[in-house]
Coordinates of C-alpha atoms in Angstrom, one line a residue:
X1 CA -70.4 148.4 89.6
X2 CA -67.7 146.9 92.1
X3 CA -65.3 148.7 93.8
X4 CA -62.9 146.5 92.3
X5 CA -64.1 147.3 88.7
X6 CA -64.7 151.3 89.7
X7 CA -61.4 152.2 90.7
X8 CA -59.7 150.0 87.6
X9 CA -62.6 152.1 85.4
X10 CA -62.3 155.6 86.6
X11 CA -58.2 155.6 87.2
X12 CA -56.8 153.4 84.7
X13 CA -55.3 156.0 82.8
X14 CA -52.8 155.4 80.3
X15 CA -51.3 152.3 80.6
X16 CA -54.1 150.4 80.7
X17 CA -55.2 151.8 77.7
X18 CA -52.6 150.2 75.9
X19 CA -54.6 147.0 76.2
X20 CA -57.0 148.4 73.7
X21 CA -53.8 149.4 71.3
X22 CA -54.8 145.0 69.9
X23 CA -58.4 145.1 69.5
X24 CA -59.0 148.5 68.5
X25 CA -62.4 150.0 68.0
X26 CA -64.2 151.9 65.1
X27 CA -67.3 154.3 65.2
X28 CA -69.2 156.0 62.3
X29 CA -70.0 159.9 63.5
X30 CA -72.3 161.8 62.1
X31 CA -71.0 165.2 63.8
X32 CA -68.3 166.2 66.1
X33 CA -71.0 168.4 68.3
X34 CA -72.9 165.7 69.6
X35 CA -75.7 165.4 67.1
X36 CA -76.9 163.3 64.6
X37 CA -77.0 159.4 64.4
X38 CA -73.7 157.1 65.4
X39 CA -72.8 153.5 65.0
X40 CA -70.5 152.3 67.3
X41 CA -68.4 149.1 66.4
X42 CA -65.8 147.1 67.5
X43 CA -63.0 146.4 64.8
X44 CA -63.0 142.8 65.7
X45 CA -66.7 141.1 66.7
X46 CA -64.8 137.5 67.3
X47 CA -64.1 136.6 70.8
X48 CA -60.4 137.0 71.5
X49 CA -58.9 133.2 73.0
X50 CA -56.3 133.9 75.6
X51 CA -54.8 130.8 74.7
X52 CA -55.3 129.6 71.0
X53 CA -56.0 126.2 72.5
X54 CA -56.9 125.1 76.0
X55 CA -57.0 121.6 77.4
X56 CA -59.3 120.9 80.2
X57 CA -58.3 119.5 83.3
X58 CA -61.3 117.0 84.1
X59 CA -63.6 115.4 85.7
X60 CA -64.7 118.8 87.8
X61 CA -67.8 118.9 89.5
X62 CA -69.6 122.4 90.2
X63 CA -72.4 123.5 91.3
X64 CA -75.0 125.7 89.0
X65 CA -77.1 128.8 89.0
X66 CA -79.8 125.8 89.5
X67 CA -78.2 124.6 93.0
X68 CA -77.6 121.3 91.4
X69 CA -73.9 119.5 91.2
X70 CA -73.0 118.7 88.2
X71 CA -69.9 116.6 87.3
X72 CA -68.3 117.5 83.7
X73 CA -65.9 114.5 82.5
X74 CA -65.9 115.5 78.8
X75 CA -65.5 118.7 77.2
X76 CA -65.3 117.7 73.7
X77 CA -68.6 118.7 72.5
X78 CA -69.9 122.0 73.9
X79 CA -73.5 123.5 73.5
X80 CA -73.5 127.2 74.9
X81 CA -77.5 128.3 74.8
X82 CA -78.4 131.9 76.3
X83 CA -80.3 134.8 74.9
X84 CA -77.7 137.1 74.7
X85 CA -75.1 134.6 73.2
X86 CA -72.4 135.3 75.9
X87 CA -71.7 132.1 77.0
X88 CA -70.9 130.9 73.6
X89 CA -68.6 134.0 73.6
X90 CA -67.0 133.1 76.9
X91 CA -66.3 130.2 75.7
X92 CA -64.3 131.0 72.6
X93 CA -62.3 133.4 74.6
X94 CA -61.2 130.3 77.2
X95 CA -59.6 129.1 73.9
X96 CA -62.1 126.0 73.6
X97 CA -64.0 127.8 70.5
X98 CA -63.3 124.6 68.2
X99 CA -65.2 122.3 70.7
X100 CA -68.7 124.3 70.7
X101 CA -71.1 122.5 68.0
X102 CA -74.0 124.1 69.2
X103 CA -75.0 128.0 70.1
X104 CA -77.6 130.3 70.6
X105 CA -79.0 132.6 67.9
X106 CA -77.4 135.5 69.8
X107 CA -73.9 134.0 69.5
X108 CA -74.0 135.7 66.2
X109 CA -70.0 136.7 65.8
X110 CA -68.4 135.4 62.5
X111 CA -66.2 132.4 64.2
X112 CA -69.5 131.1 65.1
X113 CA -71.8 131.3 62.0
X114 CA -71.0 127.8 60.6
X115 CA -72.2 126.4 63.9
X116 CA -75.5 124.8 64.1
X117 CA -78.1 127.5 66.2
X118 CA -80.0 125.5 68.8
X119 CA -82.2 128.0 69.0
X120 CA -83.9 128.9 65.9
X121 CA -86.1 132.0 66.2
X122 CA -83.9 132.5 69.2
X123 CA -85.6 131.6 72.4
X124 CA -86.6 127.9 72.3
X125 CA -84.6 124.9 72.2
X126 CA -85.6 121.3 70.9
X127 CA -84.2 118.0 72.7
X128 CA -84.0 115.8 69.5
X129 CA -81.8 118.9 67.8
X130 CA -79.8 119.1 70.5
X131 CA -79.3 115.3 70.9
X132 CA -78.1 114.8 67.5
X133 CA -75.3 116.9 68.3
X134 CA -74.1 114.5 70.3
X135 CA -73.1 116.9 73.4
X136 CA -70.7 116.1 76.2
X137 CA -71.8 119.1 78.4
X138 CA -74.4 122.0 77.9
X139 CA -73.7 125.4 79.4
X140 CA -77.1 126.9 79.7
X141 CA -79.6 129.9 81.9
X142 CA -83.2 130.8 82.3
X143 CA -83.1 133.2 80.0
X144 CA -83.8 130.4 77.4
X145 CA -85.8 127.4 77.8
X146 CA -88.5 125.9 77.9
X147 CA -87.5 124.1 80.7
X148 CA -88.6 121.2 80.3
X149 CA -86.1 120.4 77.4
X150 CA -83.0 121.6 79.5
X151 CA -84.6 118.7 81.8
X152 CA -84.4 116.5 79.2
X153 CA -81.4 116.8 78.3
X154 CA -79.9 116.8 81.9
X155 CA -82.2 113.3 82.1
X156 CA -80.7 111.9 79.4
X157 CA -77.3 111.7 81.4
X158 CA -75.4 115.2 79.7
X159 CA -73.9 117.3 82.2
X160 CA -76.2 120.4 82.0
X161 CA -74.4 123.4 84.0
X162 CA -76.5 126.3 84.8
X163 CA -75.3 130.1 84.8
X164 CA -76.6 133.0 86.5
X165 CA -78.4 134.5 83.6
X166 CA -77.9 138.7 85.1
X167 CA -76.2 140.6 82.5
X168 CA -74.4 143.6 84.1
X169 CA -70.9 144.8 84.2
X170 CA -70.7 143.4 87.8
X171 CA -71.6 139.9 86.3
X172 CA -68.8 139.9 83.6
X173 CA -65.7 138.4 85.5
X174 CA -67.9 135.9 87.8
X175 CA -69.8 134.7 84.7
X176 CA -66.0 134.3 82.9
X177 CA -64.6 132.6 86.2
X178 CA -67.9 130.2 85.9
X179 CA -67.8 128.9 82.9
X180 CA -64.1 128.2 83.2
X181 CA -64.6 126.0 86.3
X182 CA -67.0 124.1 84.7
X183 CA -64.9 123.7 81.5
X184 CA -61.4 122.7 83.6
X185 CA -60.1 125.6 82.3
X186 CA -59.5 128.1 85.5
X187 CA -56.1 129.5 84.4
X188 CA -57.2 130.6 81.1
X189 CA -60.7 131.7 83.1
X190 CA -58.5 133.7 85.5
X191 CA -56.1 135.5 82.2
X192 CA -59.3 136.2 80.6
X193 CA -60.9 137.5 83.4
X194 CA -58.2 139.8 84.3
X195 CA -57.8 141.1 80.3
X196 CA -61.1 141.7 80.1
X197 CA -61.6 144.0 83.3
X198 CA -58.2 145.6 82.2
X199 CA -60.2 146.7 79.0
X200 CA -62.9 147.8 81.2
X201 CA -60.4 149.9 83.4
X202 CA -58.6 151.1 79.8
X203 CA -62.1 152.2 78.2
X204 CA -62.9 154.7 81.5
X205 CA -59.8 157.0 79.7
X206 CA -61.9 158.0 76.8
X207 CA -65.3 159.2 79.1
X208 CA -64.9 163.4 79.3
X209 CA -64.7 163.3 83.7
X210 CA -65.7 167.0 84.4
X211 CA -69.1 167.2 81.7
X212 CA -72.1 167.3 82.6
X213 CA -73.5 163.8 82.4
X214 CA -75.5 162.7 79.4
X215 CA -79.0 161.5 80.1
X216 CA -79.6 158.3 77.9
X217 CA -82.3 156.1 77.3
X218 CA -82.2 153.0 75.7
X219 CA -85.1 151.8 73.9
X220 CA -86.1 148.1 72.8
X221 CA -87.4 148.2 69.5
X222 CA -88.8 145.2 66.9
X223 CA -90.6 146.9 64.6
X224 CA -93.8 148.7 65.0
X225 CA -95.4 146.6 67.5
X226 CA -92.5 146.0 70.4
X227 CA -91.6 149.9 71.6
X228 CA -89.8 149.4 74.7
X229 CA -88.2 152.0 76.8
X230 CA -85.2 150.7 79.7
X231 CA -85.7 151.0 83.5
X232 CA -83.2 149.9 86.6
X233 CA -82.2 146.6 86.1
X234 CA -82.2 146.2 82.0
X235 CA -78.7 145.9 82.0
X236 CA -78.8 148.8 80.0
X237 CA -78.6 150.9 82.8
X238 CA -75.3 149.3 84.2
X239 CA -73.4 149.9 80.3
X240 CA -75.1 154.1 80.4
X241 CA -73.6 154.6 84.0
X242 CA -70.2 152.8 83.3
X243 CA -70.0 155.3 80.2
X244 CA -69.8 158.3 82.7
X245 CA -73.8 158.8 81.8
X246 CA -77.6 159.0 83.9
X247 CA -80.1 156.3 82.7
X248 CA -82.9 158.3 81.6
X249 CA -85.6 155.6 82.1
X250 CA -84.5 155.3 85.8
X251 CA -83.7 159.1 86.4
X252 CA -87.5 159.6 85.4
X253 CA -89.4 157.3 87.7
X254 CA -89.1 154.3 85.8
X255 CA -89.4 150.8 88.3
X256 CA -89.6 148.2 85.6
X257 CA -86.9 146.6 83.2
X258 CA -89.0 147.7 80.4
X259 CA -91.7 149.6 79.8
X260 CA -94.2 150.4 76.7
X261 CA -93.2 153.8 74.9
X262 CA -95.5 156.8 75.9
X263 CA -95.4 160.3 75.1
X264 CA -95.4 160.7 78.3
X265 CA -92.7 158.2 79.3
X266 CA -90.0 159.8 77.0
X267 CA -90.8 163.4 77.8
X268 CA -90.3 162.4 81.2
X269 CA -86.8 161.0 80.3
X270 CA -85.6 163.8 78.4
X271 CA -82.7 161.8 76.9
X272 CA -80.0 163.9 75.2
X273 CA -79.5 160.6 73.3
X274 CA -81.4 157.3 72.5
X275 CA -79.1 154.1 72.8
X276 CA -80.2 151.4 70.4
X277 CA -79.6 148.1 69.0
X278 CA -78.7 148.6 65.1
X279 CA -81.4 145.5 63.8
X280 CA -84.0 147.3 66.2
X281 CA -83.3 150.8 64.8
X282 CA -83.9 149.1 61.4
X283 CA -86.9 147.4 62.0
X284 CA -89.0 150.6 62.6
X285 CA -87.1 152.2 59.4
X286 CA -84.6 153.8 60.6
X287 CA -83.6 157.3 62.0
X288 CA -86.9 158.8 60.2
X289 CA -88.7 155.9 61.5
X290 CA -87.6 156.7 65.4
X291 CA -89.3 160.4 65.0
X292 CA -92.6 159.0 64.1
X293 CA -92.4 157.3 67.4
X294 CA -95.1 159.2 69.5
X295 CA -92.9 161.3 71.9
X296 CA -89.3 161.3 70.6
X297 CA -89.3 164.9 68.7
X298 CA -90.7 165.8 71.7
X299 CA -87.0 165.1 73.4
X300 CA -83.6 167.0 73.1
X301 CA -82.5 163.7 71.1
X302 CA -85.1 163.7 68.9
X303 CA -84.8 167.4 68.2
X304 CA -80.8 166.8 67.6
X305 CA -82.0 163.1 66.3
X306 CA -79.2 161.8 68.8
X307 CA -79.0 158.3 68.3
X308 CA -76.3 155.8 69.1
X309 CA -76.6 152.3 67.8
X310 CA -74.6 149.3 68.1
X311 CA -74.6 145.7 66.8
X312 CA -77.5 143.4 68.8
X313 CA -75.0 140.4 69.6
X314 CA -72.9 143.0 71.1
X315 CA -74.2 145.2 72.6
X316 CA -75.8 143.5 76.0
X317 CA -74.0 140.2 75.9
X318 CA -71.7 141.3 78.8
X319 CA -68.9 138.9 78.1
X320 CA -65.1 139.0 77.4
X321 CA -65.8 141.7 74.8
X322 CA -67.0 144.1 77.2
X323 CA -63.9 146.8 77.3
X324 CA -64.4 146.7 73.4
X325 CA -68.1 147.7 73.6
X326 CA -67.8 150.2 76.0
X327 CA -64.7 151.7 74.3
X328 CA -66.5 151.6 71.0
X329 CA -69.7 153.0 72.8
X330 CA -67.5 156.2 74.5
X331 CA -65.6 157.0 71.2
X332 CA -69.3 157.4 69.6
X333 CA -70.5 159.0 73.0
X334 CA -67.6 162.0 73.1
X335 CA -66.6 162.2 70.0
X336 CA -65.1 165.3 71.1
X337 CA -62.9 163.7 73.7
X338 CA -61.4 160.8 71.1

């Protein structure tokens, strides 16, 4: 985490906490004393606009993740394709939400679900869909491909502008300040960027600062056949140790982003509780489903079947709704302390 972003977290106190009094955030306990299973949720999933309409200040040229100049002349038609739908996000909190006719699957928030997805099955993009949207510009990252299409779309003369596809709470305001430059839009990129690391200060008030810290892994799960347990650098770990909490997955040895689930693995993490996405909990049937995983009643969250869930499309995307998602994620934390 920055310095800039750690001070504004850990001493924001009450004022900036205010900031939160607008987009307030809900969470469904199952018990006070820390057991049991919790949804967190924001009350609002829609990306806030700073301004209800922006107007872009054009031509710009910038240079991308890629290393490549691009020169954006026309903002009118906006595809936002990324895995974790947080460019399309950024994009409706600049205030330029009504130009976007294209988004990745991830951009799942209600203002967006009438928009043509560019990437059914959410990974892979088609030229010839994407063409007969007719784009002006295409804010894009590795993180979805294949390659070779992004290419041919950036051959067939549309500004393609690449981001630095890193999700992490360090990579919230740069990624904000991006997009905004590339859009002509860098006084509503510099008001958004400055609410949203206010709400990031403002959520640090409801984390408990003389507890023990919680240990808590997050696991990756798609049913029966993908069982993945976080490491350093999931992005996961960033969102557990801005909540006042140890990664478990890294606090045990872990070196990789993700790893298979073992018996072994999760003993060694001895989470107090498991972090998951609420589709993924699903997918393996639920709360009984996550004790048949080999290992987990082996763990003080599976004996206290500690689980904290939270929308997918929110809860890595790492964009302008981050303050929300960590408040929501604290108040379901301590429940306690809210």
């Amino acid at each position: 985490m920055s310095n800039r972003i750690r001070v504004r977290f850990l001493f924001g106190g009450l004022v900036l906490a205010l900031v939160l009094l607008g987009c307030s955030t809900e969470t469904t306990t199952a018990a006070k004393d820390g057991t049991g299973v919790t949804t967190a949720t924001v009350a609002n999933a829609d990306p806030r606009p700073v301004v209800a309409k922006a107007t872009s200040t054009l031509p710009v040229t910038v240079r991308g993740f890629d290393g490549v100049d691009v020169t954006v002349t026309d903002t009118s038609r906006i595809v936002a394709a990324d895995r974790y739908g947080t460019l399309a996000q950024t994009v409706f909190g600049l205030g330029l939400g009504d130009r976007l006719v294209g988004r990745s699957t991830a951009a799942a928030f209600p203002a967006a679900k009438n928009i043509p997805d560019v990437t059914p099955g959410g990974s892979a993009m088609t030229t010839e869909a994407i063409l007969n949207l007719n784009p002006t510009v295409i804010l894009t990252d590795t993180s979805i491909g294949p390659k070779k299409v992004q290419d041919q779309l950036r051959a067939a003369g549309i500004a393609v502008v690449y981001f630095d596809p890193a999700r992490t709470l360090e990579s919230v305001v740069p990624q904000i300040d991006a997009v905004a430059q590339a859009l002509g839009v860098p006084q509503q990129g510099k008001a958004l960027a400055d609410r949203t690391e206010g709400e990031i200060a403002a959520a640090g008030t409801h984390v408990p600062k003389n507890a023990d810290p919680l240990r808590i892994a997050f696991l990756y799960m798609r049913g029966p056949a993908i069982t993945m347990i976080a490491g350093p650098g999931s992005g996961a770990d960033a969102l557990i140790e801005a909540l006042g909490a140890k990664d478990a997955g890294t606090e045990s040895g872990l070196t990789q982003q993700f790893v298979p689930i073992t018996s072994e693995a999760l003993i060694a993490a001895a989470p107090d509780v498991f972090l998951m996405m609420t589709d993924g909990l699903a997918s393996i049937g639920g709360p009984d489903g996550l004790q048949k995983i080999p290992g987990v009643a082996q763990t003080p969250a599976g004996k206290n079947k500690r689980v904290v869930d939270m929308q997918d499309s929110e809860l890595l995307s790492f964009g302008p709704n981050t303050g929300e998602v960590l408040s929501a994620l604290a108040g379901a934390l301590y429940p306690q302390h809210t």
